[in-house]
XYZ file of C-alpha atoms in Angstrom:
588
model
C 37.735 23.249 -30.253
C 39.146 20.943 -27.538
C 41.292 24.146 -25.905
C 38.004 26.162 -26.393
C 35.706 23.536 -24.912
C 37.951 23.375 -21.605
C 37.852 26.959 -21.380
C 34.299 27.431 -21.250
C 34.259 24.659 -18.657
C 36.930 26.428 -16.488
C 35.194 30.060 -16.699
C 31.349 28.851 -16.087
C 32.387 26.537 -12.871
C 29.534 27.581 -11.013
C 26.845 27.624 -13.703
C 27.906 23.993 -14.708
C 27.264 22.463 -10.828
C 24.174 24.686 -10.489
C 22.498 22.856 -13.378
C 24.065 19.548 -12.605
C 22.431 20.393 -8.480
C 19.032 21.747 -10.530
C 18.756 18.543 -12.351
C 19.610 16.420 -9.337
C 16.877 18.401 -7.308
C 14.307 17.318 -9.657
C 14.967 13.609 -9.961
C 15.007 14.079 -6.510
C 11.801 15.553 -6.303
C 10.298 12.802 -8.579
C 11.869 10.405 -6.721
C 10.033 11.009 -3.583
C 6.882 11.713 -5.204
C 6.776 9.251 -7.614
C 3.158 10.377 -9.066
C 5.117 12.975 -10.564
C 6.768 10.610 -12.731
C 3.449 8.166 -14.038
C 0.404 10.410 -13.886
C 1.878 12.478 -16.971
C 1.833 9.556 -18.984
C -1.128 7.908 -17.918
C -3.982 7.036 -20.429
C -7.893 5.955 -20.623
C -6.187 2.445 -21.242
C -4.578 2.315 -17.971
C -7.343 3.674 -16.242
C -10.016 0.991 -17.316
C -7.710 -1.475 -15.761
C -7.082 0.646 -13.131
C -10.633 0.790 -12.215
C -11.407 -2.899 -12.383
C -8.756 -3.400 -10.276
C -9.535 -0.763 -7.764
C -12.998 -2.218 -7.707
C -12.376 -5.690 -7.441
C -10.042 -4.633 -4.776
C -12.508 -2.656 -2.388
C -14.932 -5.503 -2.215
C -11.893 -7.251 -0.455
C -11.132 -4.289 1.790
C -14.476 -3.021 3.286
C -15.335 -6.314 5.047
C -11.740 -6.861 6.141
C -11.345 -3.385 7.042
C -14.301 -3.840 9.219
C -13.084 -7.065 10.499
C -9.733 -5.987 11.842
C -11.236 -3.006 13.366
C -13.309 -5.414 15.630
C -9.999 -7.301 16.511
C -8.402 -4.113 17.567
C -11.522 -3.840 19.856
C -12.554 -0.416 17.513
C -15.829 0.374 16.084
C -15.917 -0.799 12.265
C -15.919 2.422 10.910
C -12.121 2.775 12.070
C -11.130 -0.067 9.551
C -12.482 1.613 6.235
C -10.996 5.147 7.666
C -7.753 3.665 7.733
C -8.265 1.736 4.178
C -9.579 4.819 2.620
C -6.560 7.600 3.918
C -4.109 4.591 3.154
C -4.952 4.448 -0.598
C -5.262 7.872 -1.097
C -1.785 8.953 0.198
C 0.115 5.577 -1.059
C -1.032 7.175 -4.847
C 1.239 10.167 -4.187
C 4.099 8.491 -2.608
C 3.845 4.860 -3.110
C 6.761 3.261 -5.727
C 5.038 -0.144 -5.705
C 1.929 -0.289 -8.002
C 0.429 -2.885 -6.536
C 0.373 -2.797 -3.022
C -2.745 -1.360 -0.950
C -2.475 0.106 2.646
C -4.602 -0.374 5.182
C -5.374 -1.848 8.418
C -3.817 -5.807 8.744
C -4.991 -8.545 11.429
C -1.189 -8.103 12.976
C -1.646 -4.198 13.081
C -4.857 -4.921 14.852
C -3.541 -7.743 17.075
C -0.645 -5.067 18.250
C -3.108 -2.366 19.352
C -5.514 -4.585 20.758
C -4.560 -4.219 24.421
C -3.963 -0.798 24.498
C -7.564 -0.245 22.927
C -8.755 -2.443 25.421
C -6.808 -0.240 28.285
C -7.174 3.401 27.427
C -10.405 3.115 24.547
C -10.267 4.050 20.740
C -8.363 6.955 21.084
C -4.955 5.370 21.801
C -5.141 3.627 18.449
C -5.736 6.982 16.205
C -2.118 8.041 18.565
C -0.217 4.986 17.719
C -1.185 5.614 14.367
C 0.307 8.613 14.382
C 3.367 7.581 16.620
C 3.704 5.010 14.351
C 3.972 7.603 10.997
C 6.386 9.599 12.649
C 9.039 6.973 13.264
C 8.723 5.059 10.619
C 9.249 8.754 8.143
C 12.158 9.648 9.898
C 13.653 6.446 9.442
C 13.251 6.556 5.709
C 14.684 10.106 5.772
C 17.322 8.709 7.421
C 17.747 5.939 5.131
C 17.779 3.581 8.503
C 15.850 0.891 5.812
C 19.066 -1.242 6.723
C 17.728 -1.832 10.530
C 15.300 -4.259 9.138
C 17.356 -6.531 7.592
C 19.085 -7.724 10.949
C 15.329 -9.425 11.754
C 16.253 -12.401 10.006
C 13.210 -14.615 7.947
C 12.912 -17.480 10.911
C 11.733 -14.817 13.215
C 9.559 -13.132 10.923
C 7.797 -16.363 10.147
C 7.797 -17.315 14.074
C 5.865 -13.902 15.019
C 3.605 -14.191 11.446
C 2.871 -17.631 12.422
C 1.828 -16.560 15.847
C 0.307 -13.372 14.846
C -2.139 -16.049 12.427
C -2.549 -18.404 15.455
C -3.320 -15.290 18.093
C -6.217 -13.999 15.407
C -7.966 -17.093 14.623
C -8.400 -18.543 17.896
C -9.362 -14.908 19.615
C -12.363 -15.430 16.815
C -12.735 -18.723 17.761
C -15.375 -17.678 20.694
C -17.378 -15.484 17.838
C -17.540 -18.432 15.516
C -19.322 -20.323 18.047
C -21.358 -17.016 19.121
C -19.636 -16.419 22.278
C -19.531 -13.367 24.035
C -16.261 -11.113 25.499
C -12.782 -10.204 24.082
C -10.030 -12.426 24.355
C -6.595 -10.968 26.083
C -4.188 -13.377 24.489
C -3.901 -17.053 22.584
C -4.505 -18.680 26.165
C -7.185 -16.809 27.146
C -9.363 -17.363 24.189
C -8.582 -21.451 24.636
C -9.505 -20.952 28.127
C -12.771 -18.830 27.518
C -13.910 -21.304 24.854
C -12.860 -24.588 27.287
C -15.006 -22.605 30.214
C -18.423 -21.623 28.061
C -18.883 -24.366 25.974
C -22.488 -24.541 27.461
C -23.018 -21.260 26.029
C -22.459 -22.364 22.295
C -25.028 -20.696 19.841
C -26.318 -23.059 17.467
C -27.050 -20.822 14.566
C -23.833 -18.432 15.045
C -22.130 -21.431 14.968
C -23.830 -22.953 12.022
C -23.527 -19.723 9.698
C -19.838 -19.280 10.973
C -18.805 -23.291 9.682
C -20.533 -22.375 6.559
C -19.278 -19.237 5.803
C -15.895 -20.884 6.018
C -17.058 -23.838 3.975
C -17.670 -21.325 1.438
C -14.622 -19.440 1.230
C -12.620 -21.936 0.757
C -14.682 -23.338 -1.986
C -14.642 -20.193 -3.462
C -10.864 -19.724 -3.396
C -10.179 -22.931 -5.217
C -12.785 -21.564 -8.323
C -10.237 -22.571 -11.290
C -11.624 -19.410 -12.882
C -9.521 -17.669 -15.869
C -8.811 -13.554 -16.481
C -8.992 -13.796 -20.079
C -10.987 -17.009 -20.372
C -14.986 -17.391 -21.596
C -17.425 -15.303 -19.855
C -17.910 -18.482 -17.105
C -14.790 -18.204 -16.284
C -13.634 -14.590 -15.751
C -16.604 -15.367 -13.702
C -15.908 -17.385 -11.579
C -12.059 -15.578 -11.668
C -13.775 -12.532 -10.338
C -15.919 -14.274 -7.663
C -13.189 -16.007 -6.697
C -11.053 -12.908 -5.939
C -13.727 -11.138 -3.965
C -14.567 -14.118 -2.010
C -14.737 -12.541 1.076
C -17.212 -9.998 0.072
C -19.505 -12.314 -1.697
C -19.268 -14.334 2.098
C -20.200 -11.257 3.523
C -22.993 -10.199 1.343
C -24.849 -13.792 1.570
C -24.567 -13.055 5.712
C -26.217 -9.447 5.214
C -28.781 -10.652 2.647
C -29.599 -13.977 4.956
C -29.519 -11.589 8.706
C -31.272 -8.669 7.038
C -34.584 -11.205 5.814
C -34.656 -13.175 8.849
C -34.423 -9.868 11.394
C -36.991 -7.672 9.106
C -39.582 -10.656 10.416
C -38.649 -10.654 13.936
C -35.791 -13.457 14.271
C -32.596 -13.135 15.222
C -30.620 -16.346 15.274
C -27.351 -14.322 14.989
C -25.397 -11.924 16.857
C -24.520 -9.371 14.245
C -22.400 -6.166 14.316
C -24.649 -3.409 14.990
C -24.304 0.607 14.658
C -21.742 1.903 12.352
C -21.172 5.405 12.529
C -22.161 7.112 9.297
C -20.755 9.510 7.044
C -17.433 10.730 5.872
C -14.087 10.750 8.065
C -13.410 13.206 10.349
C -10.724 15.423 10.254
C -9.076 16.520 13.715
C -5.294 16.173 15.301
C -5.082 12.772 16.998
C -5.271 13.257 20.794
C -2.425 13.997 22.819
C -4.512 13.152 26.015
C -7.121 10.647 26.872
C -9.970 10.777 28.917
C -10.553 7.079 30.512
C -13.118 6.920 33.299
C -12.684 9.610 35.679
C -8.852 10.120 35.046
C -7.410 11.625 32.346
C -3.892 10.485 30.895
C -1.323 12.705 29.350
C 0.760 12.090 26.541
C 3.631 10.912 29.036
C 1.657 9.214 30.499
C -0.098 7.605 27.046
C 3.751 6.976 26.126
C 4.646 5.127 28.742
C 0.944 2.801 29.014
C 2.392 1.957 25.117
C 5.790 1.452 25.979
C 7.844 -0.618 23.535
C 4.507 -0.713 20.894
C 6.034 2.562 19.812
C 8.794 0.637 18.274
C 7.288 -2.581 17.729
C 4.197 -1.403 15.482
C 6.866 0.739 13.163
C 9.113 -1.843 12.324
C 6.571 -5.133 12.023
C 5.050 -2.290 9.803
C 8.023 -1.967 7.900
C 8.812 -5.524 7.555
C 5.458 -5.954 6.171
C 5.084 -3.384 3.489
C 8.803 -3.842 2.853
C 8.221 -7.578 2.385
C 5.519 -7.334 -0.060
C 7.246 -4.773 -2.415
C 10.344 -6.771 -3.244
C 7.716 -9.660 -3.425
C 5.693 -8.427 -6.360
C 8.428 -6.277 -7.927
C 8.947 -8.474 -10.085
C 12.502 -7.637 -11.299
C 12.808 -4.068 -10.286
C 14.714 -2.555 -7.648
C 12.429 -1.509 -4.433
C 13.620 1.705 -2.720
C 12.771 1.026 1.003
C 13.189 4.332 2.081
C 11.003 5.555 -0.118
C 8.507 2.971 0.655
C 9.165 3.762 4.619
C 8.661 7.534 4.037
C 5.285 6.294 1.865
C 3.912 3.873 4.672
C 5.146 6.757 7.205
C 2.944 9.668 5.756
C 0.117 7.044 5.338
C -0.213 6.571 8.828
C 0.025 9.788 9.685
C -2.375 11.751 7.627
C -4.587 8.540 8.527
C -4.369 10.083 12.535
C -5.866 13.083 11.018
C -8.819 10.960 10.140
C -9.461 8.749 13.033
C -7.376 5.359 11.409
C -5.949 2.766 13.161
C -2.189 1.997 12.303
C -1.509 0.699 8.739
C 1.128 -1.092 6.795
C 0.804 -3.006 3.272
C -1.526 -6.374 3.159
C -0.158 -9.363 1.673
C -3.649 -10.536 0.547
C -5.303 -6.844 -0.634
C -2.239 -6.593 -2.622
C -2.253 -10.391 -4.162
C -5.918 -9.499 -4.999
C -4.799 -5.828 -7.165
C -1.839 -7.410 -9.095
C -4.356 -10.376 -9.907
C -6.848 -8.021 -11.625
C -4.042 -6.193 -13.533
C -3.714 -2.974 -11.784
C -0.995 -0.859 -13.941
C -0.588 2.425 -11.764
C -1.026 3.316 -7.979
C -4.736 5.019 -9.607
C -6.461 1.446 -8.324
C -5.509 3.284 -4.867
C -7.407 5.832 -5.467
C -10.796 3.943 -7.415
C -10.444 1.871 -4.110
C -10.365 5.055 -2.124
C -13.035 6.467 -3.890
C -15.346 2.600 -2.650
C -14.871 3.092 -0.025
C -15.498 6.696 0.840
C -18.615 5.949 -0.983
C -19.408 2.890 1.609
C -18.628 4.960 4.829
C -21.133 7.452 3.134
C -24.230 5.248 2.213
C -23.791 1.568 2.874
C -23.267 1.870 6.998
C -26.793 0.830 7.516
C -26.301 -2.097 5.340
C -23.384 -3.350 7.362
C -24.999 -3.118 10.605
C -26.725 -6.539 9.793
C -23.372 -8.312 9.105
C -22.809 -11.632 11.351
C -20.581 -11.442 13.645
C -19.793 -15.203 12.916
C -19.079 -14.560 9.060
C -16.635 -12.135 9.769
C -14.890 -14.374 12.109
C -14.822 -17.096 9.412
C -13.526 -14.408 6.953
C -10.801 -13.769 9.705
C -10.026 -17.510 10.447
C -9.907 -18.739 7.318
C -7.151 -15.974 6.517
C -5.221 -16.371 8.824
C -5.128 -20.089 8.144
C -3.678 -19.764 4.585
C -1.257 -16.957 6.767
C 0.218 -19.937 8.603
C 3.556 -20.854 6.730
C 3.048 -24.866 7.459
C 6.082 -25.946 5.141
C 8.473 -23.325 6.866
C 10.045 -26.013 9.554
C 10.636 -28.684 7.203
C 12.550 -25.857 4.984
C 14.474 -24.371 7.630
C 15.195 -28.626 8.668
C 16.368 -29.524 5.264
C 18.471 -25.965 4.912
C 19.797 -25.217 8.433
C 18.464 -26.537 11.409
C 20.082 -24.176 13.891
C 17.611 -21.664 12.187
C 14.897 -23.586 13.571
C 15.792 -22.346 17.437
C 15.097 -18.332 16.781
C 12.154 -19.670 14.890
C 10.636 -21.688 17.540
C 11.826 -19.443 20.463
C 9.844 -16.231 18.458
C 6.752 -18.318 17.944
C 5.899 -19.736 21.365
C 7.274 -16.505 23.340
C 4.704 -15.075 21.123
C 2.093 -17.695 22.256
C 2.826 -17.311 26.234
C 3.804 -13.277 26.654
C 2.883 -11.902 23.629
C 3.556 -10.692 20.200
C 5.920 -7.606 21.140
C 7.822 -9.525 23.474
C 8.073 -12.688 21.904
C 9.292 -10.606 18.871
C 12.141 -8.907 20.774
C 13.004 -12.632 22.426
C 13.693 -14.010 18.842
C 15.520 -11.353 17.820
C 17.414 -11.475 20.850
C 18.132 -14.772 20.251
C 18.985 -14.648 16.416
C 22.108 -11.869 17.839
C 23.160 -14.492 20.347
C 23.567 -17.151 17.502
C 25.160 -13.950 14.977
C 27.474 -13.413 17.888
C 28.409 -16.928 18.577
C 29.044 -18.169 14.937
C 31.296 -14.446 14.601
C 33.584 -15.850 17.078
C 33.778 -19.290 16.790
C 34.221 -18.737 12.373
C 34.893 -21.928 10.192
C 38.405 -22.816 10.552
C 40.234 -25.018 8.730
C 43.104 -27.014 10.381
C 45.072 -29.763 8.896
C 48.376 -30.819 8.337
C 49.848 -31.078 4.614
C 53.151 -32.642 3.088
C 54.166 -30.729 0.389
C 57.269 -31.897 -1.530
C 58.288 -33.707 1.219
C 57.775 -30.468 3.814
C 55.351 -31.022 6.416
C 53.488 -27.893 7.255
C 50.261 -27.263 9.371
C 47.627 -25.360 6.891
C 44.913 -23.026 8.859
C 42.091 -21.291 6.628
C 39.710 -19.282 8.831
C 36.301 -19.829 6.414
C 35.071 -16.233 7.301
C 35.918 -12.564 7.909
C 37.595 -12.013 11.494
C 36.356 -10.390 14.357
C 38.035 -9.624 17.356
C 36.546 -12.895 19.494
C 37.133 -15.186 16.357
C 41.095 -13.942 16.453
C 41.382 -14.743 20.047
C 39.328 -18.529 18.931
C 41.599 -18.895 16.327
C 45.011 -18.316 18.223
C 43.698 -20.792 20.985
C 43.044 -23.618 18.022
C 46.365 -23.220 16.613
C 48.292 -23.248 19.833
C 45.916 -26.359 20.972
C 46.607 -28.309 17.726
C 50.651 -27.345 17.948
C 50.358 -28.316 22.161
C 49.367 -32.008 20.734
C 52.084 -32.529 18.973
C 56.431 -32.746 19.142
C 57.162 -31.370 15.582
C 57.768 -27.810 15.059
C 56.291 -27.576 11.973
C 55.599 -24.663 10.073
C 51.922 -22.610 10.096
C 50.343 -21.193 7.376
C 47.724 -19.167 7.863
C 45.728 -17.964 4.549
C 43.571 -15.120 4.316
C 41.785 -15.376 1.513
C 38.260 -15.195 2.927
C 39.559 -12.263 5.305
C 38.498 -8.957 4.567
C 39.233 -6.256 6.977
C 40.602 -6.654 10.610
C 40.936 -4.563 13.815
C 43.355 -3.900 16.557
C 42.401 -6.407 18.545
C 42.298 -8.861 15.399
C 46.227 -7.215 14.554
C 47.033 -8.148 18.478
C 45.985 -11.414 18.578
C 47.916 -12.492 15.458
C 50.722 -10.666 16.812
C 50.785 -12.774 20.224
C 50.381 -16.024 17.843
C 53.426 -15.206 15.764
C 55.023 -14.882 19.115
C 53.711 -17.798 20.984
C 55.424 -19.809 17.553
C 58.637 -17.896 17.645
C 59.095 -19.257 21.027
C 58.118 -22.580 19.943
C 60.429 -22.455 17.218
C 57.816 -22.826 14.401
C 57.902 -20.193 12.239
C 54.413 -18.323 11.000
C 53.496 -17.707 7.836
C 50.654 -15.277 6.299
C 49.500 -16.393 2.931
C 47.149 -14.416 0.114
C 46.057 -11.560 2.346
C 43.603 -8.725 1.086
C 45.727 -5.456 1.659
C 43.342 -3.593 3.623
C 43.859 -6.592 6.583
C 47.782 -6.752 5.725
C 48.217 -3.121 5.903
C 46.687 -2.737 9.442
C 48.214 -5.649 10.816
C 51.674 -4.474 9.682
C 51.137 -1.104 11.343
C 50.539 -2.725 14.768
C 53.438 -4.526 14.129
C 55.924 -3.992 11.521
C 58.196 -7.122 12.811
C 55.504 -9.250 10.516
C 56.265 -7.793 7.353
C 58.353 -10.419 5.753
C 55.566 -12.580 6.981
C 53.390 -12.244 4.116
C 53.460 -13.905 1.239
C 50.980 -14.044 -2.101
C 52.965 -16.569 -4.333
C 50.979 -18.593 -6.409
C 51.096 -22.005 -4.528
C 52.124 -23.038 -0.868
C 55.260 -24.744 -2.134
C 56.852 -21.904 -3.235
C 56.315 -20.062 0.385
C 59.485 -22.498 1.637
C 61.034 -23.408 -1.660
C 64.054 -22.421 0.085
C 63.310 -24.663 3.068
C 62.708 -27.099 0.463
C 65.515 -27.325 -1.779
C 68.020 -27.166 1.407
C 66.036 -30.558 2.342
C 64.854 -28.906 5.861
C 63.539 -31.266 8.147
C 61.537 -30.114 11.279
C 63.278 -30.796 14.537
C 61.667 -32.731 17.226
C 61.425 -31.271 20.520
């Protein structure tokens, strides 16, 4: 049966790897649309909790939707737009359950200026820009580029991203008029106009933050008493119930003639449209190409994928809770979300920290909330645009503040202190360059920075040095702490010879390689000149517990070093033959 088993193997070659390449095309398949894999199992069960969860969830997303559109400097409709094509898509192609996609206060704090420049239009662009890098990176599983933006300069460019937001609302709080270019010009504009402070704005916008933080310390319960799943519930939609008071309260006092507030006017009603994004722009009385587009967004085509990435990427692993994230699925996910979302007028998107807190808190168990979610909101662009006309312009800055104050990581300088202060320089370099130029710029500066200290600490490694008597032989013992690179070889031949300079004896140098994984020519060179700078010293070099694959190229550059390795057990028995003829070093 064996011999017969073998031949039918040997004769059907072909057949064997097409099945084998059949089944691999459908867990392929599967893999990148992952809706293949849960919607045939899904049940009513799931989709009760689904729904709850997808509800609970929209109230959260139309008034932040709405809110970062205004920070972006769009109409409000452009916020739910983005929330609604974002869930939608993320059902198909999403592999994290939980997280919602949509438009974030960084997303809008990135296209802000380029709104500002060119009008709406550039936005529903970057959006699209945005989807097309960000795909063909996760088709070309480039998911690895992210991790060389290390966590102190993420939390330097969130931090500032948090600061940026809440003091550009700062002048809407107080009922201030006028957009706010950057973090010192909405200081400035608030220092200049306090004069022009509006009482009641000011009032409701205090408030409305009063509220919402009482409202997000409600020590309600999921599967408590009625009270509190309650008061769990309110407590979770927060921000709409903050909203709702504001429309309720502007809506009664403007339908009897007085308007205490500035609110947020005309919202464009009815579904999304569906048209390409625009490759040209139409500002004033010139008219801008997409070169010309290109160029006005310069390195925002780069910045908004990969702050993009980071985010969704972030939040994924975050509330995976044990399972393993694929981040080029996620990127090809986030990537098609953004740009079907150009189709329909959005703004760029990425996963929110907070929208997604809110759906695992409410049980979602599929990507269906997405769609229930979807489904809000598409109902809220279609009758409720009226309603949120009357929305205060001061409560939405308190929903926006108050956000971005729990965004602030407050704790994350005395961590990086106790851990590794050196961490603290890329942090602090990231978050004021963000301050003073901006957030793309002061991005790239960290960054920049963090590969300057990579650099430095890959050549100047942790390197042992110390002399050692063993039985009686004095030897000097060198242990580089760390994998060498070419500068770190040339570091470590300059300590060596320094240390041996300082002293008469010839003694012996070990140098062990434990912690050494691979080498290249210019590591193999360097070693080579220090086993000849020794020789002609009369100290003789020796290499102890190498890996092979460093050993191997080092003795092809120069097979004189051979019988310079050695992988006994213990540095005594490297010169037991030293030792037992009683060698002493010679003085020089």
């Amino acid at each position: 049966m064996a011999y017969e088993r073998r031949s039918i193997e040997e004769t059907t070659p072909l057949l064997g790897r097409n099945v084998e390449s059949g089944l691999n095309l459908k867990q392929y398949i599967i893999r990148r649309i992952p809706i293949l894999e849960w919607l045939p199992r899904y049940n009513l069960s799931k989709f009760l909790q689904d729904f709850l969860a997808g509800l609970t969830v929209g109230l959260t997303v139309i008034p932040q939707g709405i809110a970062y559109a205004i920070i972006a400097g769009l109409p409000a409709q452009y916020g739910l737009y983005s929330s609604f094509m974002g869930c939608f898509v993320y059902v198909v192609f999403g592999s994290c359950k939980e997280i919602t996609v949509g438009p974030t206060a960084i997303m809008a704090l990135l296209s802000q200026s380029h709104v500002i420049n060119l009008g709406a239009d550039v936005a529903v662009l970057l959006c699209f820009l945005s989807g097309c890098v960000i795909s063909i990176m996760g088709l070309l599983h480039l998911g690895f580029l992210v991790e060389f933006v290390s966590m102190p300069v993420i939390s330097g460019f969130t931090n500032a991203a948090a600061i940026i937001i809440g003091t550009s609302q700062l002048g809407t709080l107080l009922g201030l008029t006028g957009k706010s270019d950057s973090f010192i010009d909405a200081v400035v504009k608030v220092a200049d106009h306090l004069n022009d402070i509006r009482l009641w704005d000011t009032v409701l916008g205090v408030c409305s933050m009063i509220l919402l933080v009482g409202l997000k310390k409600l020590r309600g319960k999921k599967n408590g008493t009625w009270w509190q799943k309650l008061m769990w519930v309110t407590s979770l939609a927060r921000n709409a119930v903050v909203v709702v008071i504001g429309i309720i309260l502007s809506y009664s006092l403007f339908s009897h003639g007085i308007k205490p507030f500035r609110i947020t006017g005309n919202i464009t009603k009815g579904l999304p449209p569906f048209a390409p994004p625009p490759f040209s722009i139409v500002k004033g009385n010139k008219t801008y190409d997409f070169k010309e587009i290109v160029g006005e967004l310069g390195s925002t085509t780069i910045s908004v994928p990969l702050i993009a990435i980071l985010e969704s990427i972030a939040i994924a692993k975050a509330f995976a809770k044990g399972k393993t994230v694929d981040a080029n699925q996620e990127m090809l996910a986030l990537g098609l979300c953004n740009i079907f979302g150009s189709f329909s007028r959005s703004m760029p998107s990425t996963g929110s920290f907070t929208r997604t807190a809110v759906n695992n808190a409410s049980g979602v168990k599929t990507p269906m909330g997405g769609v229930i979610t979807g489904c809000f909101v598409l109902l809220a662009c279609g009758l409720l645009t009226s309603t949120f006309e009357y929305i205060p312009k001061a409560t939405l800055a308190a929903v926006i503040i108050v956000a971005m104050y729990y965004m602030v990581e407050f704790k994350i300088f005395s961590v990086l202190w106790r851990t590794k202060k050196i961490d603290l320089i890329p942090l602090t370099v990231t978050l004021f360059s963000c301050l003073a130029i901006g957030p793309e710029y002061g991005m790239i500066a960290g960054i920049a920075v963090n590969l300057i200290l990579l650099l430095y600490f890959a050549a100047r490694p942790g390197l042992l040095i110390e002399e050692r008597v063993i039985d009686g032989l004095k030897i000097l013992f060198v242990s580089p702490k760390q994998s060498l690179s070419y500068p770190a070889a040339e570091y470590l031949r300059e300590q060596v010879m320094s240390w041996c300079d300082r002293r008469a004896e010839t003694i012996p140098v070990i140098v062990e390689g434990r912690h050494v994984v691979r080498i290249d020519a210019t590591v193999a060179k360097n070693l080579a000149l220090l086993s000849t700078d020794l020789k002609a010293r009369e100290q003789k070099l020796m290499f102890w517990n190498w890996c092979e694959e460093p050993r191997r190229t080092l003795i092809r550059y120069d097979a004189t070093l051979t019988m310079s390795f050695r992988n006994s057990g213990s540095i005594a028995q490297v010169f037991s033959a030293e030792i037992a003829s009683s060698h002493v070093p010679r003085s020089t």
